[in-house]
Coordinates of N, CA, C and O in Angstrom, one line a residue:
X27 N 133.7 31.3 55.4 CA 132.3 31.5 54.8 C 131.7 32.7 55.5 O 130.9 33.4 54.8
X28 N 132.0 32.9 56.8 CA 131.4 34.1 57.4 C 131.8 35.4 56.8 O 131.1 36.3 56.6
X29 N 133.1 35.4 56.4 CA 133.7 36.6 55.8 C 133.1 36.8 54.4 O 132.7 37.9 54.0
X30 N 132.9 35.7 53.7 CA 132.3 35.8 52.3 C 130.9 36.4 52.4 O 130.5 37.2 51.5
X31 N 130.1 36.0 53.4 CA 128.8 36.5 53.5 C 128.8 38.0 53.8 O 128.0 38.7 53.1
X32 N 129.6 38.4 54.7 CA 129.6 39.9 55.1 C 130.2 40.7 53.9 O 129.6 41.7 53.6
X33 N 131.2 40.2 53.3 CA 131.8 40.9 52.1 C 130.9 41.0 50.9 O 130.8 42.0 50.3
X34 N 130.1 39.9 50.7 CA 129.2 39.9 49.6 C 128.1 40.9 49.8 O 127.6 41.6 48.9
X35 N 127.6 41.0 51.1 CA 126.6 42.0 51.4 C 127.1 43.4 51.1 O 126.4 44.2 50.6
X36 N 128.3 43.7 51.5 CA 128.9 45.0 51.3 C 129.2 45.2 49.8 O 129.1 46.3 49.3
X37 N 129.5 44.2 49.0 CA 129.8 44.3 47.6 C 128.5 44.8 46.9 O 128.6 45.5 45.9
X38 N 127.3 44.4 47.4 CA 126.1 44.8 46.8 C 125.7 46.2 47.1 O 124.8 46.8 46.5
X39 N 126.5 46.9 48.0 CA 126.3 48.3 48.2 C 126.8 49.1 47.0 O 126.3 50.3 46.8
X40 N 127.8 48.6 46.3 CA 128.3 49.3 45.1 C 128.3 48.2 43.9 O 129.4 47.8 43.5
X41 N 127.2 47.7 43.5 CA 127.1 46.6 42.6 C 127.6 46.9 41.1 O 128.1 46.0 40.5
X42 N 127.6 48.1 40.7 CA 128.0 48.4 39.3 C 129.5 48.5 39.2 O 130.1 47.8 38.4
X43 N 130.1 49.4 39.9 CA 131.6 49.6 39.8 C 132.4 49.1 40.9 O 133.6 49.1 40.9
X44 N 131.8 48.6 42.0 CA 132.5 48.1 43.1 C 133.1 49.1 44.0 O 132.9 50.3 43.8
X45 N 134.0 48.7 44.9 CA 134.6 49.6 45.9 C 135.9 50.2 45.4 O 136.4 51.1 46.0
X46 N 136.5 49.6 44.3 CA 137.7 50.1 43.8 C 138.9 49.1 44.0 O 138.8 48.2 44.8
X47 N 139.9 49.4 43.2 CA 141.1 48.5 43.2 C 141.7 48.4 44.6 O 142.0 49.5 45.2
X48 N 142.0 47.2 45.1 CA 142.6 47.0 46.4 C 141.9 47.6 47.5 O 142.4 47.9 48.6
X49 N 140.6 47.7 47.4 CA 139.8 48.3 48.5 C 139.5 47.4 49.6 O 139.1 47.8 50.7
X50 N 139.6 46.1 49.4 CA 139.3 45.1 50.4 C 140.2 45.3 51.6 O 139.8 45.3 52.7
X51 N 141.5 45.5 51.4 CA 142.5 45.6 52.4 C 142.7 47.0 53.0 O 143.3 47.2 54.0
X52 N 142.2 48.0 52.3 CA 142.5 49.4 52.6 C 141.3 50.1 53.1 O 140.1 49.8 52.7
X53 N 141.5 51.1 53.9 CA 140.4 52.0 54.3 C 140.7 53.3 53.5 O 141.8 53.6 53.2
X54 N 139.6 54.1 53.2 CA 139.7 55.3 52.5 C 138.6 56.2 52.8 O 137.9 56.1 53.8
X55 N 138.4 57.1 51.9 CA 137.4 58.2 52.1 C 136.0 57.5 52.1 O 135.1 57.9 52.8
X56 N 135.7 56.5 51.2 CA 134.4 55.9 51.1 C 134.3 54.7 51.9 O 133.2 54.4 52.4
X57 N 135.3 53.9 52.1 CA 135.3 52.7 52.9 C 136.1 52.9 54.2 O 137.3 52.9 54.2
X58 N 135.4 53.1 55.2 CA 136.0 53.5 56.5 C 136.0 52.3 57.5 O 135.8 52.5 58.7
X59 N 136.1 51.1 57.0 CA 136.1 49.9 57.8 C 137.0 48.9 57.2 O 137.4 49.0 56.1
X60 N 137.3 47.9 58.1 CA 138.1 46.8 57.6 C 137.5 45.5 58.3 O 137.0 45.6 59.4
X61 N 137.6 44.4 57.5 CA 137.1 43.2 58.1 C 138.1 42.5 59.0 O 139.3 42.5 58.7
X62 N 137.7 42.0 60.1 CA 138.6 41.4 61.1 C 137.8 40.2 61.7 O 136.6 40.1 61.5
X63 N 138.6 39.4 62.3 CA 138.0 38.2 63.0 C 138.7 38.0 64.4 O 139.8 38.4 64.6
X64 N 137.9 37.5 65.3 CA 138.4 37.2 66.6 C 139.2 35.9 66.4 O 138.6 34.9 65.9
X65 N 140.5 35.9 66.7 CA 141.3 34.7 66.5 C 141.0 33.5 67.3 O 141.3 32.4 67.0
X66 N 140.2 33.7 68.4 CA 139.8 32.6 69.2 C 138.5 32.0 68.8 O 138.4 30.8 68.7
X67 N 137.5 32.9 68.5 CA 136.2 32.4 68.2 C 135.9 32.3 66.7 O 134.9 31.7 66.3
X68 N 136.8 32.9 65.9 CA 136.6 33.0 64.4 C 135.4 33.8 64.0 O 134.9 33.6 62.9
X69 N 134.9 34.7 64.9 CA 133.8 35.5 64.5 C 134.3 36.7 63.7 O 135.3 37.3 64.0
X70 N 133.7 36.9 62.5 CA 134.1 37.9 61.6 C 133.2 39.2 61.8 O 132.0 39.1 62.0
X71 N 133.8 40.3 61.7 CA 133.1 41.6 61.9 C 133.8 42.7 61.2 O 134.9 42.6 60.7
X72 N 133.1 43.8 61.1 CA 133.7 45.0 60.5 C 134.1 46.0 61.6 O 133.4 46.3 62.5
X73 N 135.4 46.4 61.6 CA 135.9 47.4 62.5 C 136.0 48.7 61.8 O 136.6 48.9 60.8
X74 N 135.3 49.7 62.4 CA 135.3 51.1 61.9 C 136.6 51.8 62.2 O 137.2 51.6 63.3
X75 N 137.1 52.5 61.2 CA 138.4 53.2 61.3 C 138.1 54.6 61.9 O 137.3 55.3 61.4
X76 N 138.8 54.9 63.0 CA 138.6 56.3 63.6 C 139.9 57.1 63.2 O 141.0 56.9 63.7
X77 N 139.7 58.0 62.2 CA 140.8 58.7 61.7 C 141.5 59.6 62.7 O 142.7 59.6 62.7
X78 N 140.8 60.3 63.6 CA 141.6 61.1 64.6 C 142.5 60.3 65.5 O 143.6 60.8 65.7
X79 N 142.1 59.2 65.9 CA 142.9 58.4 66.8 C 143.9 57.4 66.0 O 144.8 56.9 66.5
X80 N 143.5 57.2 64.7 CA 144.3 56.2 63.9 C 144.1 54.8 64.3 O 145.0 54.0 64.1
X81 N 143.0 54.5 64.9 CA 142.7 53.1 65.4 C 141.4 52.6 64.8 O 140.5 53.4 64.4
X82 N 141.3 51.3 64.9 CA 140.1 50.6 64.5 C 139.2 50.4 65.8 O 139.7 50.0 66.8
X83 N 137.9 50.8 65.7 CA 137.0 50.6 66.8 C 136.3 49.3 66.6 O 135.6 49.1 65.6
X84 N 136.4 48.4 67.6 CA 135.8 47.1 67.6 C 134.4 47.2 68.1 O 134.1 47.9 69.1
X85 N 133.5 46.5 67.5 CA 132.1 46.5 68.0 C 132.0 45.8 69.4 O 132.9 45.0 69.7
X86 N 131.1 46.2 70.2 CA 131.0 45.6 71.6 C 130.7 44.1 71.4 O 130.0 43.6 70.5
X87 N 131.2 43.3 72.4 CA 130.9 41.9 72.5 C 131.9 41.0 71.7 O 131.7 39.8 71.6
X88 N 132.9 41.6 71.1 CA 133.9 40.8 70.3 C 134.7 40.0 71.3 O 135.0 38.8 71.0
X89 N 135.1 40.5 72.4 CA 135.9 39.8 73.4 C 135.0 39.4 74.5 O 134.1 40.2 75.0
X90 N 135.3 38.2 75.1 CA 134.6 37.8 76.3 C 135.1 38.7 77.5 O 136.3 39.1 77.4
X91 N 134.3 38.9 78.5 CA 134.7 39.7 79.6 C 134.9 38.7 80.8 O 133.9 38.2 81.3
X92 N 136.1 38.5 81.3 CA 137.4 39.0 80.9 C 137.9 38.3 79.6 O 137.4 37.2 79.4
X93 N 138.8 38.9 78.9 CA 139.3 38.3 77.6 C 140.0 37.0 77.9 O 140.6 36.8 79.0
X94 N 139.8 36.1 77.0 CA 140.5 34.8 77.1 C 142.0 35.0 76.9 O 142.4 36.0 76.2
X95 N 142.9 34.2 77.4 CA 144.3 34.3 77.2 C 144.6 34.2 75.7 O 144.1 33.3 75.0
X96 N 145.5 35.0 75.2 CA 146.0 35.0 73.8 C 144.9 35.2 72.8 O 145.0 34.9 71.7
X97 N 143.8 35.9 73.3 CA 142.7 36.2 72.3 C 143.1 37.5 71.6 O 143.6 38.4 72.2
X98 N 143.1 37.4 70.2 CA 143.5 38.5 69.4 C 142.5 38.8 68.3 O 141.6 38.1 68.1
X99 N 142.8 39.9 67.6 CA 142.0 40.2 66.4 C 142.9 40.2 65.2 O 144.0 40.8 65.2
X100 N 142.5 39.5 64.2 CA 143.2 39.3 62.9 C 142.5 40.1 61.8 O 141.4 39.9 61.5
X101 N 143.2 41.0 61.1 CA 142.6 41.7 60.0 C 142.6 40.8 58.7 O 143.5 40.0 58.5
X102 N 141.6 40.9 57.9 CA 141.5 40.2 56.7 C 141.9 41.2 55.6 O 141.3 42.2 55.4
X103 N 143.0 40.8 54.8 CA 143.4 41.7 53.7 C 142.9 41.2 52.4 O 143.0 41.8 51.4
X104 N 142.2 40.0 52.4 CA 141.7 39.4 51.2 C 140.6 38.4 51.5 O 140.8 37.7 52.5
X105 N 139.6 38.3 50.7 CA 138.5 37.4 51.1 C 138.8 35.9 50.8 O 138.0 35.1 51.1
X106 N 140.0 35.6 50.2 CA 140.4 34.3 49.8 C 139.3 33.6 48.9 O 139.0 32.5 49.0
X107 N 138.8 34.4 48.0 CA 137.9 34.0 46.9 C 138.0 35.0 45.8 O 137.6 36.1 46.0
X108 N 138.7 34.6 44.7 CA 138.9 35.6 43.6 C 137.7 36.1 43.0 O 137.6 37.3 42.6
X109 N 136.6 35.4 42.9 CA 135.4 35.8 42.3 C 134.7 36.9 43.2 O 134.3 37.9 42.7
X110 N 134.7 36.6 44.5 CA 134.1 37.6 45.4 C 135.0 38.9 45.4 O 134.5 40.0 45.4
X111 N 136.3 38.7 45.4 CA 137.2 39.9 45.4 C 137.0 40.7 44.1 O 136.9 41.9 44.1
X112 N 136.8 40.0 43.0 CA 136.5 40.7 41.7 C 135.2 41.5 41.8 O 135.2 42.7 41.4
X113 N 134.2 40.9 42.3 CA 132.9 41.6 42.4 C 133.0 42.7 43.4 O 132.5 43.8 43.2
X114 N 133.7 42.5 44.5 CA 133.8 43.5 45.5 C 134.6 44.7 45.0 O 134.2 45.9 45.3
X115 N 135.7 44.5 44.3 CA 136.5 45.6 43.9 C 136.1 46.3 42.6 O 136.2 47.5 42.4
X116 N 135.5 45.5 41.6 CA 135.1 46.0 40.3 C 133.6 45.9 40.0 O 133.2 46.4 38.9
X117 N 132.8 45.3 40.8 CA 131.4 45.3 40.6 C 131.1 44.4 39.4 O 131.9 43.5 39.0
X118 N 129.9 44.5 38.9 CA 129.4 43.7 37.9 C 130.1 43.9 36.6 O 130.3 43.0 35.7
X119 N 130.7 45.1 36.4 CA 131.6 45.4 35.2 C 132.7 44.4 35.2 O 133.0 43.8 34.1
X120 N 133.4 44.2 36.3 CA 134.5 43.3 36.3 C 134.1 41.9 36.1 O 134.8 41.1 35.4
X121 N 133.0 41.5 36.6 CA 132.4 40.1 36.4 C 132.1 39.9 34.9 O 132.4 38.8 34.4
X122 N 131.5 40.9 34.3 CA 131.1 40.8 32.9 C 132.4 40.6 32.0 O 132.5 39.8 31.1
X123 N 133.4 41.4 32.3 CA 134.7 41.3 31.6 C 135.3 39.9 31.7 O 135.8 39.3 30.8
X124 N 135.3 39.4 33.0 CA 135.8 38.0 33.2 C 135.0 37.0 32.4 O 135.6 36.1 31.8
X125 N 133.7 37.1 32.5 CA 132.8 36.1 31.7 C 133.1 36.2 30.2 O 133.1 35.2 29.5
X126 N 133.2 37.4 29.7 CA 133.5 37.6 28.3 C 134.8 36.9 27.9 O 134.9 36.3 26.8
X127 N 135.8 37.1 28.8 CA 137.1 36.5 28.5 C 137.0 34.9 28.5 O 137.6 34.3 27.7
X128 N 136.3 34.4 29.5 CA 136.1 32.9 29.5 C 135.3 32.4 28.3 O 135.7 31.4 27.7
X129 N 134.3 33.1 27.9 CA 133.6 32.7 26.7 C 134.5 32.8 25.4 O 134.5 31.8 24.6
X130 N 135.3 33.8 25.3 CA 136.3 33.8 24.2 C 137.3 32.7 24.2 O 137.6 32.1 23.2
X131 N 137.8 32.4 25.4 CA 138.8 31.3 25.5 C 138.1 30.0 25.1 O 138.7 29.2 24.4
X132 N 136.9 29.8 25.6 CA 136.1 28.6 25.3 C 135.9 28.5 23.8 O 136.0 27.4 23.2
X133 N 135.5 29.6 23.1 CA 135.2 29.6 21.7 C 136.5 29.2 20.9 O 136.4 28.5 19.9
X134 N 137.6 29.6 21.3 CA 138.9 29.3 20.6 C 139.4 27.9 20.9 O 140.4 27.5 20.2
X135 N 138.9 27.3 21.9 CA 139.5 26.0 22.4 C 139.7 24.9 21.3 O 140.7 24.3 21.3
X136 N 138.7 24.7 20.5 CA 138.7 23.5 19.6 C 139.6 23.8 18.4 O 139.6 23.0 17.5
X137 N 140.3 24.9 18.3 CA 141.0 25.2 17.1 C 142.4 24.5 17.0 O 142.9 24.4 15.9
X138 N 142.9 23.9 18.1 CA 144.2 23.3 18.0 C 144.5 22.4 19.2 O 144.2 22.8 20.3
X139 N 145.0 21.2 19.0 CA 145.3 20.3 20.1 C 146.4 20.7 21.0 O 146.6 20.2 22.1
X140 N 147.2 21.7 20.5 CA 148.3 22.3 21.3 C 147.8 23.1 22.5 O 148.5 23.4 23.4
X141 N 146.5 23.3 22.5 CA 145.9 24.1 23.6 C 145.5 23.4 24.8 O 145.2 24.0 25.8
X142 N 145.6 22.1 24.9 CA 145.2 21.3 26.0 C 145.9 21.7 27.3 O 145.3 21.9 28.4
X143 N 147.2 21.9 27.3 CA 147.9 22.4 28.5 C 147.4 23.8 29.0 O 147.3 24.0 30.2
X144 N 147.1 24.6 28.0 CA 146.6 25.9 28.4 C 145.3 25.8 29.1 O 145.0 26.5 30.1
X145 N 144.4 25.0 28.5 CA 143.1 24.8 29.1 C 143.2 24.2 30.5 O 142.5 24.6 31.4
X146 N 144.1 23.3 30.6 CA 144.3 22.7 32.0 C 144.8 23.8 33.0 O 144.3 23.9 34.1
X147 N 145.6 24.7 32.5 CA 146.1 25.8 33.4 C 144.9 26.7 33.7 O 144.7 27.1 34.9
X148 N 144.1 27.1 32.8 CA 142.9 28.0 33.0 C 141.9 27.3 33.9 O 141.3 27.9 34.8
X149 N 141.6 26.0 33.7 CA 140.7 25.3 34.6 C 141.2 25.2 36.0 O 140.5 25.5 37.0
X150 N 142.5 24.9 36.1 CA 143.1 24.9 37.5 C 143.0 26.2 38.2 O 142.7 26.3 39.3
X151 N 143.2 27.3 37.4 CA 143.2 28.6 37.9 C 141.7 28.9 38.4 O 141.5 29.5 39.4
X152 N 140.7 28.6 37.6 CA 139.3 28.8 38.0 C 139.0 28.1 39.2 O 138.2 28.6 40.1
X153 N 139.4 26.8 39.4 CA 139.1 26.1 40.6 C 139.8 26.6 41.8 O 139.2 26.8 42.9
X154 N 141.1 26.9 41.7 CA 141.9 27.5 42.8 C 141.3 28.8 43.3 O 141.3 29.1 44.4
X155 N 140.7 29.5 42.3 CA 140.2 30.9 42.7 C 139.0 30.8 43.6 O 138.7 31.8 44.2
X156 N 138.4 29.7 43.8 CA 137.3 29.6 44.7 C 137.8 29.8 46.2 O 137.1 30.4 47.0
X157 N 138.9 29.3 46.5 CA 139.4 29.4 47.9 C 140.7 30.2 48.1 O 141.2 30.3 49.2
X158 N 141.2 30.8 47.0 CA 142.5 31.6 47.1 C 142.3 32.8 46.2 O 141.3 33.1 45.7
X159 N 143.5 33.5 46.0 CA 143.4 34.7 45.2 C 144.7 34.8 44.3 O 145.5 35.6 44.5
X160 N 144.7 33.9 43.3 CA 145.9 33.9 42.4 C 146.2 35.1 41.6 O 147.3 35.4 41.3
X161 N 145.2 35.9 41.3 CA 145.4 37.2 40.6 C 146.2 38.2 41.4 O 146.8 39.1 40.9
X162 N 146.1 38.0 42.7 CA 146.7 39.0 43.7 C 148.0 38.5 44.2 O 148.6 39.2 45.0
X163 N 148.5 37.4 43.8 CA 149.8 36.9 44.2 C 150.8 37.0 43.0 O 150.6 36.3 42.0
X164 N 151.8 37.7 43.2 CA 152.7 38.0 42.1 C 153.3 36.8 41.5 O 153.4 36.7 40.2
X165 N 153.7 35.8 42.3 CA 154.4 34.6 41.7 C 153.4 33.8 40.8 O 153.9 33.0 40.0
X166 N 152.1 33.9 41.0 CA 151.1 33.2 40.2 C 150.6 34.2 39.2 O 150.4 33.8 38.0
X167 N 150.2 35.4 39.6 CA 149.5 36.3 38.7 C 150.4 36.7 37.5 O 149.8 37.0 36.5
X168 N 151.7 36.7 37.6 CA 152.5 37.0 36.5 C 152.4 36.0 35.4 O 152.6 36.3 34.2
X169 N 152.0 34.8 35.7 CA 151.9 33.7 34.7 C 150.6 33.8 33.9 O 150.5 33.4 32.7
X170 N 149.6 34.5 34.4 CA 148.3 34.5 33.8 C 148.4 35.3 32.5 O 147.9 34.8 31.4
X171 N 148.9 36.5 32.4 CA 149.0 37.2 31.1 C 149.9 36.5 30.1 O 149.7 36.5 28.9
X172 N 151.0 35.9 30.6 CA 151.9 35.1 29.7 C 151.1 33.9 29.1 O 151.2 33.8 27.9
X173 N 150.4 33.2 29.9 CA 149.7 32.0 29.4 C 148.6 32.5 28.4 O 148.3 31.9 27.4
X174 N 147.9 33.5 28.8 CA 146.8 34.0 28.0 C 147.3 34.6 26.7 O 146.8 34.3 25.6
X175 N 148.5 35.3 26.7 CA 149.1 35.7 25.5 C 149.5 34.6 24.5 O 149.3 34.7 23.3
X176 N 150.1 33.6 25.1 CA 150.5 32.4 24.3 C 149.3 31.7 23.7 O 149.3 31.3 22.6
X177 N 148.3 31.6 24.5 CA 147.0 31.0 24.1 C 146.4 31.7 22.9 O 146.1 31.1 21.9
X178 N 146.4 33.0 23.0 CA 145.8 33.9 21.9 C 146.7 33.8 20.7 O 146.2 33.8 19.6
X179 N 148.0 33.8 20.9 CA 148.9 33.7 19.7 C 148.7 32.4 19.0 O 148.6 32.4 17.7
X180 N 148.6 31.3 19.7 CA 148.4 30.0 19.0 C 147.0 30.0 18.3 O 146.9 29.6 17.2
X181 N 146.0 30.5 19.0 CA 144.7 30.4 18.4 C 144.5 31.4 17.2 O 143.8 31.2 16.3
X182 N 145.2 32.5 17.3 CA 145.2 33.5 16.2 C 145.8 32.9 14.9 O 145.3 33.0 13.8
X183 N 147.0 32.2 15.1 CA 147.6 31.5 14.0 C 146.7 30.4 13.4 O 146.6 30.3 12.2
X184 N 146.0 29.7 14.2 CA 145.1 28.6 13.7 C 144.0 29.2 13.0 O 143.5 28.7 12.0
X185 N 143.4 30.3 13.5 CA 142.3 30.9 12.8 C 142.6 31.5 11.5 O 141.8 31.5 10.5
X186 N 143.9 32.0 11.3 CA 144.3 32.5 10.0 C 144.5 31.4 9.0 O 144.3 31.6 7.8
X187 N 144.8 30.2 9.4 CA 144.9 29.0 8.5 C 143.6 28.5 8.0 O 143.5 27.9 6.9
X188 N 142.5 28.7 8.8 CA 141.2 28.2 8.4 C 140.5 29.1 7.4 O 140.6 30.1 7.0

């Protein structure tokens, strides 16, 4: 939750278009920091990237003096929340596109009883997205356009019959 709070605050710095595709895990010309956490205390912070040295500069006070044994810093490559990730990378534009897609899926739902497994898939995907990132995992993400395509194919055929 600490990471979500910090990342959401940063997402509001670019609310319309976001930081860009895959910007959460990468540093670039506009985003010169990466989210990290102290592996011992679980404190989340932003580490600034120093291009000349090729290192991340940690803010003061991250480590206890002297450091605890086995205390380390873990980088966050994903916020583990698909909605936050969508807003962070694509801004309100991406959120509006997702909401429009959900509204269209819901509108087509009652056209055919063959759609119940698809709706179960989409609902499970929406719930899992709260704490994970299924669109960013290839073994799961590849199923989404396939299921969506099949869903639209079935609903298009049903709408033509009506």
